[in-house]
Amino acid sequence: AQKVTQAQTEISVVEKEDVTLDCVYETRDTTYYLFWYKQPPSGELVFLIRRNSFDEQNEISGRYSWNFQKSTSSFNFTITASQVVDSAVYFCALNPSTGRRALTFGSGTRLQVQP
Amino acid sequence: GAGVSQSPRYKVAKRGQDVALRCDPISGHVSLFWYQQALGQGPEFLTYFQNEAQLDKSGLPSDRFFAERPEGSVSTLKIQRTQQEDSAVYLCASSLGSPGTGSYNEQFFGPGTRLTVL
């Protein structure tokens, strides 16, 4: 069984603040992929990043960075210098490397960036 | 089109009505997934197709839910005798390859169909 937990239901920050979205996962698979998706008010899921369980290097893409720690089963997402356009619901997701590969999503964190 | 499309975008049904939701995946994509997203929740897996074969329907919540992909491209999710608890956004995703091929294939999501059952 797989499970993804996003304990933060909603976060509100002021523009230019840094914000970290937490994600903790459970899986019995030895190899798996982790993801972050953004869901703006329009509703479409926008892919942000994929991380293979073998690769524990942190990644930075512009204002976004991800911290993967296999020892604590966490895959946290940080937005630096947040902007109003970052306001959305963010989902962490997991799927195994084998099998049907359906994604298991967390319940999401709603981020509101105030101007 | 360039992406996954779904129709209708919005559907209002009276309890007890049957509905059909359509998904047009990206051309050539082998795998197709349906997810259900209740308000304030993350998407949950419903069913998976590899070409025309429905290989996993373990997420379908009841036998009122039925999905098909007869020619391995367009898929339809049908809900019979809709209930209020069926109200949700139904998301379709497609990916180029098949699971278990040894390589990852990104899932591309459509905009979803918001179903409201009155």
Tab-separated table of C-alpha atoms in Angstrom:
chain	number	residue	atom	x	y	z
A	1	ALA	CA	0.000	0.000	0.000
A	2	GLN	CA	1.153	3.501	-0.718
A	3	LYS	CA	0.343	6.725	1.034
A	4	VAL	CA	1.269	10.367	0.604
A	5	THR	CA	0.700	12.833	3.414
A	6	GLN	CA	0.640	16.590	3.029
A	7	ALA	CA	-0.040	17.801	6.531
A	8	GLN	CA	-0.347	21.453	5.586
A	9	THR	CA	-3.865	22.079	4.325
A	10	GLU	CA	-3.410	25.761	3.590
A	11	ILE	CA	-0.536	28.212	3.774
A	12	SER	CA	-0.745	31.963	3.382
A	13	VAL	CA	2.332	34.093	2.820
A	14	VAL	CA	3.114	37.589	1.694
A	15	GLU	CA	4.799	38.096	-1.634
A	16	LYS	CA	8.573	37.637	-1.608
A	17	GLU	CA	8.507	35.341	1.398
A	18	ASP	CA	10.002	31.871	1.094
A	19	VAL	CA	7.641	28.960	1.696
A	20	THR	CA	8.174	25.204	2.101
A	21	LEU	CA	5.518	22.622	1.333
A	22	ASP	CA	5.943	19.338	3.162
A	23	CYS	CA	5.412	15.862	1.756
A	24	VAL	CA	5.859	12.550	3.544
A	25	TYR	CA	5.281	9.237	1.799
A	26	GLU	CA	4.961	5.547	2.571
A	27	THR	CA	5.675	2.733	0.172
A	28	ARG	CA	6.895	-0.845	0.244
A	29	ASP	CA	8.419	-0.541	-3.184
A	30	THR	CA	12.184	-0.327	-3.329
A	31	THR	CA	12.111	1.820	-6.437
A	32	TYR	CA	9.597	4.512	-7.089
A	33	TYR	CA	9.074	8.006	-8.431
A	34	LEU	CA	8.022	11.115	-6.569
A	35	PHE	CA	6.326	14.113	-8.130
A	36	TRP	CA	5.052	17.565	-7.463
A	37	TYR	CA	2.126	18.989	-9.420
A	38	LYS	CA	0.581	22.437	-9.372
A	39	GLN	CA	-3.173	22.890	-9.800
A	40	PRO	CA	-4.119	26.506	-10.519
A	41	PRO	CA	-7.755	27.645	-10.329
A	42	SER	CA	-8.248	26.521	-13.930
A	43	GLY	CA	-8.033	22.957	-12.622
A	44	GLU	CA	-5.432	21.414	-14.894
A	45	LEU	CA	-2.598	19.583	-13.169
A	46	VAL	CA	0.751	21.047	-14.145
A	47	PHE	CA	3.798	18.832	-13.776
A	48	LEU	CA	6.644	20.438	-11.820
A	49	ILE	CA	9.193	17.740	-11.061
A	50	ARG	CA	9.849	14.009	-11.011
A	51	ARG	CA	12.437	12.375	-8.775
A	52	ASN	CA	13.626	8.771	-8.977
A	53	SER	CA	14.094	7.080	-5.610
A	54	PHE	CA	17.701	6.323	-6.511
A	55	ASP	CA	18.536	9.978	-6.932
A	56	GLU	CA	18.704	11.821	-3.651
A	57	GLN	CA	20.336	14.914	-4.993
A	58	ASN	CA	18.423	18.060	-4.293
A	59	GLU	CA	17.286	20.032	-7.290
A	60	ILE	CA	16.850	23.702	-7.985
A	61	SER	CA	14.916	25.188	-10.862
A	62	GLY	CA	14.683	28.947	-10.749
A	63	ARG	CA	12.772	29.890	-7.616
A	64	TYR	CA	11.802	26.260	-6.978
A	65	SER	CA	13.842	23.723	-5.068
A	66	TRP	CA	13.193	20.226	-3.831
A	67	ASN	CA	14.689	18.380	-0.889
A	68	PHE	CA	14.430	14.585	-1.114
A	69	GLN	CA	15.418	12.657	2.005
A	70	LYS	CA	14.915	8.938	1.696
A	71	SER	CA	15.838	8.350	5.339
A	72	THR	CA	12.814	10.310	6.490
A	73	SER	CA	10.606	9.493	3.457
A	74	SER	CA	10.163	13.150	2.723
A	75	PHE	CA	10.140	15.175	-0.486
A	76	ASN	CA	9.696	18.818	0.413
A	77	PHE	CA	9.198	21.682	-2.008
A	78	THR	CA	10.438	25.222	-1.412
A	79	ILE	CA	9.444	28.327	-3.321
A	80	THR	CA	11.866	31.201	-2.872
A	81	ALA	CA	10.661	34.793	-3.132
A	82	SER	CA	7.047	33.745	-3.679
A	83	GLN	CA	4.872	35.571	-6.176
A	84	VAL	CA	1.119	35.998	-6.463
A	85	VAL	CA	1.168	33.731	-9.531
A	86	ASP	CA	2.379	30.904	-7.295
A	87	SER	CA	-1.048	30.809	-5.650
A	88	ALA	CA	-2.461	27.350	-6.345
A	89	VAL	CA	-2.974	23.932	-4.831
A	90	TYR	CA	0.187	21.840	-4.850
A	91	PHE	CA	0.104	18.061	-4.851
A	92	CYS	CA	2.829	15.602	-4.008
A	93	ALA	CA	2.453	12.196	-5.666
A	94	LEU	CA	4.107	8.806	-5.778
A	95	ASN	CA	4.144	5.869	-8.147
A	96	PRO	CA	6.080	2.635	-8.239
A	97	SER	CA	8.617	1.854	-10.927
A	98	THR	CA	6.714	-1.265	-11.889
A	99	GLY	CA	3.092	-2.245	-12.010
A	100	ARG	CA	0.278	-0.115	-13.249
A	101	ARG	CA	2.023	3.148	-12.400
A	102	ALA	CA	-1.080	4.998	-11.320
A	103	LEU	CA	-0.194	7.991	-9.213
A	104	THR	CA	-1.019	8.127	-5.514
A	105	PHE	CA	-1.610	11.747	-4.564
A	106	GLY	CA	-1.544	13.572	-1.275
A	107	SER	CA	-4.503	15.712	-0.297
A	108	GLY	CA	-2.765	18.877	-1.458
A	109	THR	CA	-1.617	22.131	0.093
A	110	ARG	CA	-3.361	25.337	-0.909
A	111	LEU	CA	-0.861	28.170	-1.148
A	112	GLN	CA	-2.095	31.739	-1.106
A	113	VAL	CA	0.429	34.442	-1.836
A	114	GLN	CA	-0.808	37.861	-0.828
A	115	PRO	CA	0.488	40.955	-2.624
B	1	GLY	CA	-4.699	18.512	-30.414
B	2	ALA	CA	-1.489	18.958	-28.533
B	3	GLY	CA	-2.760	17.880	-25.139
B	4	VAL	CA	-5.323	15.708	-23.434
B	5	SER	CA	-8.828	16.998	-23.897
B	6	GLN	CA	-11.955	16.141	-21.975
B	7	SER	CA	-15.599	16.858	-22.589
B	8	PRO	CA	-17.839	18.149	-21.335
B	9	ARG	CA	-15.936	20.452	-19.000
B	10	TYR	CA	-18.978	20.761	-16.753
B	11	LYS	CA	-21.906	18.420	-16.307
B	12	VAL	CA	-24.910	18.785	-14.068
B	13	ALA	CA	-27.016	15.700	-13.600
B	14	LYS	CA	-30.078	14.895	-11.585
B	15	ARG	CA	-29.686	12.018	-9.179
B	16	GLY	CA	-30.435	8.803	-10.974
B	17	GLN	CA	-29.391	9.996	-14.427
B	18	ASP	CA	-26.673	8.296	-16.449
B	19	VAL	CA	-23.692	10.343	-17.613
B	20	ALA	CA	-20.846	9.792	-20.052
B	21	LEU	CA	-17.541	11.597	-19.822
B	22	ARG	CA	-15.139	11.630	-22.737
B	23	CYS	CA	-11.347	11.707	-22.842
B	24	ASP	CA	-9.226	12.303	-25.922
B	25	PRO	CA	-5.646	11.375	-25.045
B	26	ILE	CA	-2.558	12.590	-26.800
B	27	SER	CA	-2.274	10.816	-30.122
B	28	GLY	CA	-0.170	7.677	-29.913
B	29	HIS	CA	-0.255	7.415	-26.150
B	30	VAL	CA	-0.583	3.811	-25.076
B	31	SER	CA	-1.593	4.276	-21.463
B	32	LEU	CA	-4.710	6.041	-20.224
B	33	PHE	CA	-5.746	6.660	-16.629
B	34	TRP	CA	-8.936	7.961	-15.049
B	35	TYR	CA	-8.846	9.699	-11.671
B	36	GLN	CA	-11.585	11.104	-9.445
B	37	GLN	CA	-10.918	14.278	-7.492
B	38	ALA	CA	-13.378	15.159	-4.748
B	39	LEU	CA	-13.540	18.750	-3.541
B	40	GLY	CA	-10.510	19.618	-1.443
B	41	GLN	CA	-8.829	16.275	-2.042
B	42	GLY	CA	-6.132	14.875	-4.261
B	43	PRO	CA	-7.005	12.825	-7.333
B	44	GLU	CA	-7.684	9.145	-6.718
B	45	PHE	CA	-7.101	6.391	-9.232
B	46	LEU	CA	-10.143	4.825	-10.873
B	47	THR	CA	-8.984	2.707	-13.802
B	48	TYR	CA	-6.169	2.127	-16.273
B	49	PHE	CA	-6.074	1.136	-19.947
B	50	GLN	CA	-3.199	-0.103	-22.025
B	51	ASN	CA	-4.373	0.466	-25.572
B	52	GLU	CA	-7.906	-0.986	-25.625
B	53	ALA	CA	-7.363	-3.354	-22.716
B	54	GLN	CA	-8.615	-2.331	-19.316
B	55	LEU	CA	-5.884	-3.778	-17.127
B	56	ASP	CA	-6.868	-2.336	-13.788
B	57	LYS	CA	-10.262	-1.189	-12.576
B	58	SER	CA	-9.598	-1.626	-8.891
B	59	GLY	CA	-10.333	2.029	-8.133
B	60	LEU	CA	-13.858	2.121	-9.542
B	61	PRO	CA	-16.048	2.811	-6.501
B	62	SER	CA	-19.042	0.743	-7.546
B	63	ASP	CA	-20.498	-1.280	-10.381
B	64	ARG	CA	-22.303	1.878	-11.505
B	65	PHE	CA	-18.972	3.046	-12.922
B	66	PHE	CA	-17.899	1.685	-16.272
B	67	ALA	CA	-15.059	2.717	-18.583
B	68	GLU	CA	-14.117	1.734	-22.095
B	69	ARG	CA	-11.531	2.476	-24.732
B	70	PRO	CA	-12.685	0.335	-27.653
B	71	GLU	CA	-10.157	1.441	-30.275
B	72	GLY	CA	-7.281	2.230	-27.995
B	73	SER	CA	-7.609	5.986	-28.296
B	74	VAL	CA	-10.694	7.856	-27.039
B	75	SER	CA	-12.025	6.674	-23.697
B	76	THR	CA	-15.425	7.082	-22.089
B	77	LEU	CA	-16.212	6.909	-18.406
B	78	LYS	CA	-19.859	6.140	-17.801
B	79	ILE	CA	-21.649	6.508	-14.510
B	80	GLN	CA	-25.066	4.940	-14.207
B	81	ARG	CA	-27.781	6.075	-11.801
B	82	THR	CA	-25.671	8.944	-10.503
B	83	GLN	CA	-25.640	9.681	-6.794
B	84	GLN	CA	-24.712	12.877	-4.985
B	85	GLU	CA	-21.479	11.304	-3.766
B	86	ASP	CA	-20.396	10.984	-7.403
B	87	SER	CA	-20.013	14.773	-7.559
B	88	ALA	CA	-16.333	15.384	-8.275
B	89	VAL	CA	-13.871	16.361	-10.960
B	90	TYR	CA	-12.984	13.455	-13.220
B	91	LEU	CA	-9.470	13.677	-14.612
B	92	CYS	CA	-8.035	11.770	-17.505
B	93	ALA	CA	-4.309	11.303	-18.054
B	94	SER	CA	-2.353	9.623	-20.807
B	95	SER	CA	1.242	8.531	-21.165
B	96	LEU	CA	3.308	7.398	-24.091
B	97	GLY	CA	4.452	3.998	-22.924
B	98	SER	CA	3.284	1.090	-20.852
B	99	PRO	CA	4.100	0.427	-17.224
B	100	GLY	CA	6.808	-2.100	-16.667
B	101	THR	CA	8.733	-1.227	-19.785
B	102	GLY	CA	11.685	-0.184	-17.695
B	103	SER	CA	11.411	3.503	-18.397
B	104	TYR	CA	9.236	6.194	-16.962
B	105	ASN	CA	6.577	7.847	-19.068
B	106	GLU	CA	5.151	11.101	-17.826
B	107	GLN	CA	1.397	11.312	-17.369
B	108	PHE	CA	-0.216	14.284	-19.079
B	109	PHE	CA	-3.472	15.418	-17.537
B	110	GLY	CA	-6.549	16.863	-19.151
B	111	PRO	CA	-8.519	19.785	-17.689
B	112	GLY	CA	-11.089	17.485	-16.113
B	113	THR	CA	-14.857	17.250	-16.152
B	114	ARG	CA	-16.614	18.720	-13.139
B	115	LEU	CA	-19.677	16.594	-12.410
B	116	THR	CA	-22.348	17.941	-10.100
B	117	VAL	CA	-25.179	15.621	-9.114
B	118	LEU	CA	-28.238	17.367	-7.723
